[in-house]
PDB file of C-alpha atoms in Angstrom:
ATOM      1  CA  UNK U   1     103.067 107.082 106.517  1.00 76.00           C
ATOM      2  CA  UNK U   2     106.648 107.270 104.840  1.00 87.00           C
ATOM      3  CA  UNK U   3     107.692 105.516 108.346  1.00 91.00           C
ATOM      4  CA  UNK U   4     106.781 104.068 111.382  1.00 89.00           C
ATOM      5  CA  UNK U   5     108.039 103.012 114.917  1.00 94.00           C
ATOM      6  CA  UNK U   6     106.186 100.962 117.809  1.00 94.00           C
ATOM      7  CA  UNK U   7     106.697  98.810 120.669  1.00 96.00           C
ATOM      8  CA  UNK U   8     104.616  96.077 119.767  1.00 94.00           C
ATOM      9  CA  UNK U   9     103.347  92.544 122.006  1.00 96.00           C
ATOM     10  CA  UNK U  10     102.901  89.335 119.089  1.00 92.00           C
ATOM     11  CA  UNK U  11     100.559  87.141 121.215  1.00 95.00           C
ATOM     12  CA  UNK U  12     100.144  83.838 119.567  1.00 95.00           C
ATOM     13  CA  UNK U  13      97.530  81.327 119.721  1.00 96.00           C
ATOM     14  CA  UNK U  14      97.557  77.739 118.240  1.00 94.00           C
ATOM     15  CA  UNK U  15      93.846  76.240 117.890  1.00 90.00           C
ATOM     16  CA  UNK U  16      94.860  72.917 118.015  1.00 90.00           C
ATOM     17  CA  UNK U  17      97.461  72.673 120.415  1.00 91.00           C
ATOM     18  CA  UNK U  18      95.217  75.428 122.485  1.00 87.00           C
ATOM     19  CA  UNK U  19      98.533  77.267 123.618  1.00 93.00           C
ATOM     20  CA  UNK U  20      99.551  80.228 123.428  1.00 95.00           C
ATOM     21  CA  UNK U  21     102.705  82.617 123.525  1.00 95.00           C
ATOM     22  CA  UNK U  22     103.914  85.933 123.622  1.00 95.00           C
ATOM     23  CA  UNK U  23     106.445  88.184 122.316  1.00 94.00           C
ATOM     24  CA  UNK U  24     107.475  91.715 122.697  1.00 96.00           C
ATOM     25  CA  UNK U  25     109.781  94.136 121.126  1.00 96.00           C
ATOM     26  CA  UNK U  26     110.112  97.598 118.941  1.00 96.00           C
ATOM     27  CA  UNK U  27     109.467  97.777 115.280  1.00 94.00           C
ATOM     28  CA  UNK U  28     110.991 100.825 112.907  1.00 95.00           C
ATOM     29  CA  UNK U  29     109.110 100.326 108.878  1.00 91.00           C
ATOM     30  CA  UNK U  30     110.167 102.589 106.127  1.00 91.00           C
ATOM     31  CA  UNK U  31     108.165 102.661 103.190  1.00 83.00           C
ATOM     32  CA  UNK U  32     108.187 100.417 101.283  1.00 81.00           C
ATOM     33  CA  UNK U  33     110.541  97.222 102.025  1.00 86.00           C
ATOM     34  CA  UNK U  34     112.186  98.438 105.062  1.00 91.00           C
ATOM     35  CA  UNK U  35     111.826  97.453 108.319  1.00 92.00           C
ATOM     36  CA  UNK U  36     113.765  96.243 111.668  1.00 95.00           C
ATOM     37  CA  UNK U  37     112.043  93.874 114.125  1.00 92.00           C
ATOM     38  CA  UNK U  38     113.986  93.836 117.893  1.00 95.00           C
ATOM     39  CA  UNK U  39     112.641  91.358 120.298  1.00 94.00           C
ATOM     40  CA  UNK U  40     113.483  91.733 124.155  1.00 93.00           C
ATOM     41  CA  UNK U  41     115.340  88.491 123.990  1.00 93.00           C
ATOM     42  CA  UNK U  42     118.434  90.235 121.548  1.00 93.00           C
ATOM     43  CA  UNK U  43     117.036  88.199 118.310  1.00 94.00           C
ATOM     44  CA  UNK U  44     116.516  90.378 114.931  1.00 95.00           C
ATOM     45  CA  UNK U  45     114.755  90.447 111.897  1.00 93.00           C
ATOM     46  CA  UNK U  46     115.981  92.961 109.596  1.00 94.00           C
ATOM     47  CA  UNK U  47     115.201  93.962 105.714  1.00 92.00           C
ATOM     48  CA  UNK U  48     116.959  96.242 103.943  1.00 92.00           C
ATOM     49  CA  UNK U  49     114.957  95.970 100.633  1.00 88.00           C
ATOM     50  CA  UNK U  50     117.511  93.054  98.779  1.00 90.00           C
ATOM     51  CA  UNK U  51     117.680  90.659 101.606  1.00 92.00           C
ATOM     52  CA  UNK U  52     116.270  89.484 105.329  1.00 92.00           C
ATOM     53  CA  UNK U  53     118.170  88.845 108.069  1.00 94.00           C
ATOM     54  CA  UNK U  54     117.018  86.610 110.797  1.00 93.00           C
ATOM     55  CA  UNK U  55     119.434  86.545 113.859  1.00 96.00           C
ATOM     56  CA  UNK U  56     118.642  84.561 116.725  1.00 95.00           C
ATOM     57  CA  UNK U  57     120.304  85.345 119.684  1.00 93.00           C
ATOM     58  CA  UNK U  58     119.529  82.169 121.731  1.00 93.00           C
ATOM     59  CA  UNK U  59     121.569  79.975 119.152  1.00 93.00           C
ATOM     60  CA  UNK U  60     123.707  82.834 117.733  1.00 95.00           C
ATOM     61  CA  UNK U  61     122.392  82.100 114.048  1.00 96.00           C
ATOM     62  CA  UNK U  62     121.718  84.579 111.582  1.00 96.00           C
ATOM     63  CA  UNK U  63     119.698  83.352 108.289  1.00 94.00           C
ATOM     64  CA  UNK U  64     119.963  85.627 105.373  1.00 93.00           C
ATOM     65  CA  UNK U  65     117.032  85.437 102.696  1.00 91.00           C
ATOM     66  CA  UNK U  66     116.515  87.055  99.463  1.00 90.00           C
ATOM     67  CA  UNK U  67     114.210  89.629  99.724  1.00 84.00           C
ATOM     68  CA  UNK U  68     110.906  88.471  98.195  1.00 75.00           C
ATOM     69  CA  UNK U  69     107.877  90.683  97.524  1.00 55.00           C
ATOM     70  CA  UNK U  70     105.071  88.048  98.047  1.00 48.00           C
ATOM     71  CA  UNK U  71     106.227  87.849 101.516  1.00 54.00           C
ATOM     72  CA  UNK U  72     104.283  89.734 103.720  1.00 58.00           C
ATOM     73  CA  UNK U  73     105.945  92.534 105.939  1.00 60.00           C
ATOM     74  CA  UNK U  74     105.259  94.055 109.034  1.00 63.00           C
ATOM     75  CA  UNK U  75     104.394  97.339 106.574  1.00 56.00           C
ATOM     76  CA  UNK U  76     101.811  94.796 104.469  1.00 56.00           C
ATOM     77  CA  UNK U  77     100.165  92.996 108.003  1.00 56.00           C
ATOM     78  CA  UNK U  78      99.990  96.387 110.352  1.00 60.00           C
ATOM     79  CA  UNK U  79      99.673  99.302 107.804  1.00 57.00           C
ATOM     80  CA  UNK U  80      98.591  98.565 104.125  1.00 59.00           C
ATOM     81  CA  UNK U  81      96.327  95.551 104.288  1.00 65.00           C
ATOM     82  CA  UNK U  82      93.793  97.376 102.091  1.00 65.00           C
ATOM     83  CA  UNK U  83      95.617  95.753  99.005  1.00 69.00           C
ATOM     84  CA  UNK U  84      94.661  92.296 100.014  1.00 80.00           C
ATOM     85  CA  UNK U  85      91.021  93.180 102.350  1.00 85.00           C
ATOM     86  CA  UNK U  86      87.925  94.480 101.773  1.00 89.00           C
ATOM     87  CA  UNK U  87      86.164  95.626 104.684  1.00 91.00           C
ATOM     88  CA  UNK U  88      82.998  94.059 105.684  1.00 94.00           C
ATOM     89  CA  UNK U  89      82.075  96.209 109.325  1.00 95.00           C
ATOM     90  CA  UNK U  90      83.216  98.917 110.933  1.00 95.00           C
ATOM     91  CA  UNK U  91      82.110  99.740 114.689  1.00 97.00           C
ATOM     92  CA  UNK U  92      82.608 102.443 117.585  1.00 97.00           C
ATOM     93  CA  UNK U  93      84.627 100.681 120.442  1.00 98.00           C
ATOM     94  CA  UNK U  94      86.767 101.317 123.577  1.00 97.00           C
ATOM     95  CA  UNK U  95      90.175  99.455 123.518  1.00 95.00           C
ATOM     96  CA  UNK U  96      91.273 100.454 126.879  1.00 92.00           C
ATOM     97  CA  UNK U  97      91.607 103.942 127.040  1.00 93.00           C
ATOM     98  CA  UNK U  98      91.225 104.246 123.815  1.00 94.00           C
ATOM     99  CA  UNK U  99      88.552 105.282 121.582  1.00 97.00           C
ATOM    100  CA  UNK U 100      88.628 103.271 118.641  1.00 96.00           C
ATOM    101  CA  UNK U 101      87.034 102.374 115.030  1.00 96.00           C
ATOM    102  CA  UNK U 102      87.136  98.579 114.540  1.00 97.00           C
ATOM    103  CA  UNK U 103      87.280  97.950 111.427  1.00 94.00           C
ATOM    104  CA  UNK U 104      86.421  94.119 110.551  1.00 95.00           C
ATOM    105  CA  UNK U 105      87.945  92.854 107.552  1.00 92.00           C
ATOM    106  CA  UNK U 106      88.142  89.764 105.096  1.00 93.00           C
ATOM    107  CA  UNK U 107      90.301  88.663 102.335  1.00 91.00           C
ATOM    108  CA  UNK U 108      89.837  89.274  99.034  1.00 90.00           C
ATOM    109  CA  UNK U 109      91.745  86.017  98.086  1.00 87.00           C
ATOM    110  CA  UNK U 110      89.850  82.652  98.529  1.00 86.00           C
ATOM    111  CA  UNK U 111      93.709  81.248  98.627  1.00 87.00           C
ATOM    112  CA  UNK U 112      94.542  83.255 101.813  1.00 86.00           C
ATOM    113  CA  UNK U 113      95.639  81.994 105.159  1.00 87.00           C
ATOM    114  CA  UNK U 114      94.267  84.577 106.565  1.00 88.00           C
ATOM    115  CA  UNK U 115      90.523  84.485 106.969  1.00 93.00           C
ATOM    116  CA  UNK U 116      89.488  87.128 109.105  1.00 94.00           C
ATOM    117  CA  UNK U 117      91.199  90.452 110.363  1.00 92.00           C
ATOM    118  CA  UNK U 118      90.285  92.733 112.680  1.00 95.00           C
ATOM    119  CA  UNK U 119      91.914  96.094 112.949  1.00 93.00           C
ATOM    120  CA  UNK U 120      91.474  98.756 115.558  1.00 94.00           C
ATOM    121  CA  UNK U 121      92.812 102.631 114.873  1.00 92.00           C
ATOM    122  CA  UNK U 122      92.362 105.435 117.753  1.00 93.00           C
ATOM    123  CA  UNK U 123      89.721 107.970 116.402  1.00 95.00           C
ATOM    124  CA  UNK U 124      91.631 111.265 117.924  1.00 94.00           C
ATOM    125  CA  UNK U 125      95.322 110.297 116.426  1.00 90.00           C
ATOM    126  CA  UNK U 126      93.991 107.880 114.190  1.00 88.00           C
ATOM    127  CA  UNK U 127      96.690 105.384 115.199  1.00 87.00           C
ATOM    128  CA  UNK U 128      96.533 101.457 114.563  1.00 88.00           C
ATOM    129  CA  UNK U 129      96.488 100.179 118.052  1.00 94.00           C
ATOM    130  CA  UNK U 130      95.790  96.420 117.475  1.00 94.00           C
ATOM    131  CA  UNK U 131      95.265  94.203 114.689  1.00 92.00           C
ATOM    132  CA  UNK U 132      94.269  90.680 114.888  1.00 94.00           C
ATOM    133  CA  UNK U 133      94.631  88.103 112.460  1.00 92.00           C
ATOM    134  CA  UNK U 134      92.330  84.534 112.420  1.00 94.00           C
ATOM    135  CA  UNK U 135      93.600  82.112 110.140  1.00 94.00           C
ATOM    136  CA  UNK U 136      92.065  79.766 108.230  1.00 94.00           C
ATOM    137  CA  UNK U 137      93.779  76.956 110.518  1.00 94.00           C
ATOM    138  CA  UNK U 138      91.919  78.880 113.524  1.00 94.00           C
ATOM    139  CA  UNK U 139      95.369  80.684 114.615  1.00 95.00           C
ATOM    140  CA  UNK U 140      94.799  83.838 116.049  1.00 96.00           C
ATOM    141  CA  UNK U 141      97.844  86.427 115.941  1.00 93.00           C
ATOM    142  CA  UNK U 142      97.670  89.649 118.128  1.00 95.00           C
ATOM    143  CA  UNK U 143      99.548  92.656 117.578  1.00 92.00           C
ATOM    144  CA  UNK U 144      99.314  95.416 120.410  1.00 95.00           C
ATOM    145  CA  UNK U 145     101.045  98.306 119.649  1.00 94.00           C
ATOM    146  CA  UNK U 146     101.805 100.979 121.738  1.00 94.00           C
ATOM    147  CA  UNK U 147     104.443 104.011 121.883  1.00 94.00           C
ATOM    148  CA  UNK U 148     103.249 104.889 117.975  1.00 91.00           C
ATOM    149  CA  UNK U 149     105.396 107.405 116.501  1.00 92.00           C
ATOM    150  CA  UNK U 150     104.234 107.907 112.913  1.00 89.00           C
ATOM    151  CA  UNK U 151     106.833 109.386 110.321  1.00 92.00           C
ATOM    152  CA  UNK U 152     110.019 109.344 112.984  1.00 94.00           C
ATOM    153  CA  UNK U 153     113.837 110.133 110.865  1.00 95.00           C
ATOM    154  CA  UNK U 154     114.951 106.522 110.932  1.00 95.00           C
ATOM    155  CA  UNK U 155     118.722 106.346 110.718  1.00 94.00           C
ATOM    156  CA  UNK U 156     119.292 104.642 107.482  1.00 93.00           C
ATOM    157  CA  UNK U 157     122.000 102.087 109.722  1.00 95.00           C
ATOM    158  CA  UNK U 158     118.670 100.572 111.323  1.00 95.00           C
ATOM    159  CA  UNK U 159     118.369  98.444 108.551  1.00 96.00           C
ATOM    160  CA  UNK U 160     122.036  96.957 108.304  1.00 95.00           C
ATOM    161  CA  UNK U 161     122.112  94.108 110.077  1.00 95.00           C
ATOM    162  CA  UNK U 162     125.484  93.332 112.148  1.00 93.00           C
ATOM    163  CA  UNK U 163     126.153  90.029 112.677  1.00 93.00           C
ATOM    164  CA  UNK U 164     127.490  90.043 116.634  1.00 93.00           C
ATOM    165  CA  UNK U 165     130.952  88.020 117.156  1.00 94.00           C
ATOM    166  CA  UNK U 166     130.498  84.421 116.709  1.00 94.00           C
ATOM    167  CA  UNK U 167     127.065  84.461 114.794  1.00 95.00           C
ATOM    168  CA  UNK U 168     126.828  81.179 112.106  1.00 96.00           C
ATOM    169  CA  UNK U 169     125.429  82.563 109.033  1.00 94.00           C
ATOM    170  CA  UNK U 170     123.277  80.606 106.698  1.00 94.00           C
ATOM    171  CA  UNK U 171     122.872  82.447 103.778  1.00 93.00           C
ATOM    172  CA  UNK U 172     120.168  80.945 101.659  1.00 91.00           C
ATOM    173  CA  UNK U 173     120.172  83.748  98.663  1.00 89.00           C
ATOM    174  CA  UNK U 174     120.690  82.328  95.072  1.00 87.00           C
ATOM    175  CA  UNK U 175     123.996  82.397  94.328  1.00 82.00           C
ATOM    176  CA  UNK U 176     125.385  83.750  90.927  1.00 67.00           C
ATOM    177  CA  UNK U 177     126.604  81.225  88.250  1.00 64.00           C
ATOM    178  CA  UNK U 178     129.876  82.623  87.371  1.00 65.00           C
ATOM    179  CA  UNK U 179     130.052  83.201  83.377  1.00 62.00           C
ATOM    180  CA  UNK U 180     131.572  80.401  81.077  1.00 64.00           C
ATOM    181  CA  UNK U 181     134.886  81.728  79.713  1.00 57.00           C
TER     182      UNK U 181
END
Protein backbone atom coordinates (compact mmCIF):
# COMPACT_ATOMS: atom_id res chain seq x y z
CA UNK A 1 0.00 0.00 0.00
CA UNK A 2 1.21 3.67 -0.84
CA UNK A 3 -1.71 4.57 1.83
CA UNK A 4 -4.08 3.54 4.16
CA UNK A 5 -7.25 4.60 6.17
CA UNK A 6 -9.23 2.69 9.07
CA UNK A 7 -11.36 3.14 11.96
CA UNK A 8 -9.51 1.33 14.39
CA UNK A 9 -10.48 0.15 18.48
CA UNK A 10 -6.72 0.15 20.69
CA UNK A 11 -7.88 -2.18 23.52
CA UNK A 12 -5.30 -2.24 26.19
CA UNK A 13 -4.46 -4.67 28.75
CA UNK A 14 -2.00 -4.28 31.73
CA UNK A 15 -0.88 -7.84 33.22
CA UNK A 16 -0.12 -6.61 36.38
CA UNK A 17 -2.57 -4.18 37.21
CA UNK A 18 -5.14 -6.76 35.30
CA UNK A 19 -7.07 -3.68 33.74
CA UNK A 20 -7.85 -2.86 30.82
CA UNK A 21 -8.94 0.10 28.43
CA UNK A 22 -10.12 1.06 25.24
CA UNK A 23 -9.78 3.51 22.59
CA UNK A 24 -11.27 4.26 19.29
CA UNK A 25 -10.70 6.50 16.41
CA UNK A 26 -9.68 6.75 12.44
CA UNK A 27 -6.19 6.37 11.20
CA UNK A 28 -4.97 7.85 7.52
CA UNK A 29 -0.82 6.31 6.87
CA UNK A 30 1.04 7.41 3.84
CA UNK A 31 4.00 5.63 2.99
CA UNK A 32 6.47 5.96 4.55
CA UNK A 33 6.48 8.47 7.71
CA UNK A 34 3.09 9.79 7.39
CA UNK A 35 0.31 9.26 9.32
CA UNK A 36 -2.70 11.02 11.39
CA UNK A 37 -4.18 9.29 14.46
CA UNK A 38 -7.93 10.95 15.54
CA UNK A 39 -9.36 9.60 18.68
CA UNK A 40 -13.22 10.13 19.44
CA UNK A 41 -12.28 12.22 22.39
CA UNK A 42 -10.76 15.35 19.86
CA UNK A 43 -6.95 14.35 20.90
CA UNK A 44 -4.33 13.93 17.83
CA UNK A 45 -1.30 12.40 16.94
CA UNK A 46 0.03 13.61 13.80
CA UNK A 47 3.50 13.06 11.71
CA UNK A 48 4.36 14.78 8.93
CA UNK A 49 7.77 13.05 8.29
CA UNK A 50 10.15 15.94 10.40
CA UNK A 51 8.16 16.07 13.52
CA UNK A 52 5.09 14.47 15.82
CA UNK A 53 2.50 16.20 17.16
CA UNK A 54 0.67 15.01 20.16
CA UNK A 55 -2.45 17.18 21.03
CA UNK A 56 -4.52 16.32 23.82
CA UNK A 57 -7.72 17.70 23.88
CA UNK A 58 -8.66 17.00 27.55
CA UNK A 59 -5.75 19.38 28.78
CA UNK A 60 -5.44 21.41 25.53
CA UNK A 61 -1.60 20.43 25.19
CA UNK A 62 0.08 19.77 22.12
CA UNK A 63 3.76 18.09 22.39
CA UNK A 64 5.84 18.41 19.34
CA UNK A 65 8.72 15.71 18.85
CA UNK A 66 11.36 15.32 16.37
CA UNK A 67 10.57 12.83 14.09
CA UNK A 68 12.67 9.74 14.89
CA UNK A 69 12.94 6.62 12.72
CA UNK A 70 13.48 3.97 15.51
CA UNK A 71 10.13 4.88 16.69
CA UNK A 72 7.66 2.65 15.64
CA UNK A 73 4.57 3.94 13.56
CA UNK A 74 1.24 2.91 13.07
CA UNK A 75 2.69 2.01 9.24
CA UNK A 76 5.68 -0.23 11.15
CA UNK A 77 3.00 -2.00 14.00
CA UNK A 78 -0.21 -2.59 11.48
CA UNK A 79 1.38 -2.92 7.95
CA UNK A 80 5.20 -3.67 7.60
CA UNK A 81 6.14 -5.72 10.63
CA UNK A 82 7.93 -8.21 8.35
CA UNK A 83 11.17 -6.05 8.89
CA UNK A 84 11.32 -6.83 12.53
CA UNK A 85 9.17 -10.69 12.55
CA UNK A 86 9.62 -13.81 11.28
CA UNK A 87 6.68 -15.87 11.14
CA UNK A 88 6.48 -18.98 13.07
CA UNK A 89 2.47 -20.32 12.15
CA UNK A 90 0.04 -19.50 10.00
CA UNK A 91 -3.67 -20.94 10.39
CA UNK A 92 -7.27 -20.85 8.66
CA UNK A 93 -9.65 -18.93 11.11
CA UNK A 94 -13.02 -17.08 11.34
CA UNK A 95 -12.73 -13.56 12.94
CA UNK A 96 -16.32 -12.79 12.95
CA UNK A 97 -17.54 -12.71 9.66
CA UNK A 98 -14.52 -12.87 8.42
CA UNK A 99 -12.46 -15.44 6.88
CA UNK A 100 -9.07 -15.00 7.92
CA UNK A 101 -5.23 -16.25 7.76
CA UNK A 102 -3.65 -15.85 11.23
CA UNK A 103 -0.52 -15.42 10.89
CA UNK A 104 1.52 -15.94 14.32
CA UNK A 105 4.60 -14.11 14.56
CA UNK A 106 7.83 -13.51 16.76
CA UNK A 107 10.58 -11.08 16.88
CA UNK A 108 13.59 -11.34 15.33
CA UNK A 109 15.27 -9.14 18.06
CA UNK A 110 16.01 -10.82 21.49
CA UNK A 111 15.98 -6.89 22.68
CA UNK A 112 12.28 -6.44 21.69
CA UNK A 113 9.37 -5.51 23.84
CA UNK A 114 7.40 -7.16 21.86
CA UNK A 115 7.38 -10.91 22.24
CA UNK A 116 4.67 -12.29 20.41
CA UNK A 117 2.34 -10.92 17.54
CA UNK A 118 -0.45 -12.16 16.10
CA UNK A 119 -1.85 -10.80 12.90
CA UNK A 120 -5.08 -11.62 11.17
CA UNK A 121 -5.69 -10.51 7.21
CA UNK A 122 -9.21 -11.37 5.42
CA UNK A 123 -8.43 -14.08 2.72
CA UNK A 124 -11.02 -12.52 -0.05
CA UNK A 125 -9.65 -8.67 0.25
CA UNK A 126 -6.69 -9.66 1.95
CA UNK A 127 -7.17 -6.87 4.51
CA UNK A 128 -5.39 -6.70 8.07
CA UNK A 129 -8.33 -6.92 10.33
CA UNK A 130 -6.61 -7.30 13.77
CA UNK A 131 -3.26 -7.46 15.07
CA UNK A 132 -2.32 -8.22 18.54
CA UNK A 133 0.72 -7.49 20.25
CA UNK A 134 2.02 -9.53 23.74
CA UNK A 135 4.78 -7.92 25.31
CA UNK A 136 7.43 -9.14 27.04
CA UNK A 137 5.92 -7.41 30.33
CA UNK A 138 2.67 -9.62 29.48
CA UNK A 139 0.78 -6.39 27.93
CA UNK A 140 -1.46 -7.29 25.38
CA UNK A 141 -2.40 -4.44 22.74
CA UNK A 142 -5.41 -5.00 20.34
CA UNK A 143 -5.95 -3.31 17.22
CA UNK A 144 -9.43 -3.95 15.45
CA UNK A 145 -9.72 -2.37 12.39
CA UNK A 146 -12.56 -1.96 10.43
CA UNK A 147 -13.84 0.44 7.47
CA UNK A 148 -10.27 -0.52 5.51
CA UNK A 149 -9.81 1.55 2.58
CA UNK A 150 -6.43 0.62 1.08
CA UNK A 151 -4.65 3.30 -1.23
CA UNK A 152 -7.46 6.27 -0.53
CA UNK A 153 -6.03 10.17 -2.09
CA UNK A 154 -5.13 11.53 1.32
CA UNK A 155 -5.23 15.31 1.25
CA UNK A 156 -1.70 16.24 1.88
CA UNK A 157 -3.33 18.95 4.86
CA UNK A 158 -4.10 15.62 6.94
CA UNK A 159 -0.81 15.68 8.15
CA UNK A 160 -0.47 19.45 9.33
CA UNK A 161 -1.33 19.60 12.57
CA UNK A 162 -3.38 22.85 13.78
CA UNK A 163 -2.97 23.71 17.05
CA UNK A 164 -6.87 24.74 18.16
CA UNK A 165 -7.09 28.29 20.09
CA UNK A 166 -5.56 28.13 23.41
CA UNK A 167 -3.43 24.85 22.95
CA UNK A 168 0.11 25.05 25.28
CA UNK A 169 2.76 23.79 23.11
CA UNK A 170 5.75 21.96 24.37
CA UNK A 171 8.03 21.65 21.76
CA UNK A 172 10.73 19.22 22.68
CA UNK A 173 12.76 19.25 19.11
CA UNK A 174 16.54 20.14 19.37
CA UNK A 175 16.93 23.48 18.93
CA UNK A 176 19.63 25.02 16.56
CA UNK A 177 22.81 26.61 18.11
CA UNK A 178 22.93 29.83 16.36
CA UNK A 179 26.55 30.26 14.61
CA UNK A 180 29.42 32.15 16.52
CA UNK A 181 30.02 35.45 14.70
Amino acid sequence: YRSFSARFEKQFTWAALDRSSSRQGQLYMRRPDRFRLELDDGSVVVADGQAIWSYSSRNQQAVVSPYREEFQTPWVVLVDYRAQFVPIAVEIVNLGKHECYLLTLQPESATSAVAQMRVWVDRKQLHLRQVEQRETSGNLITYILSDIRTNPRLDEGLFRFEAPNGTEIIDRRPQAVPAEQ
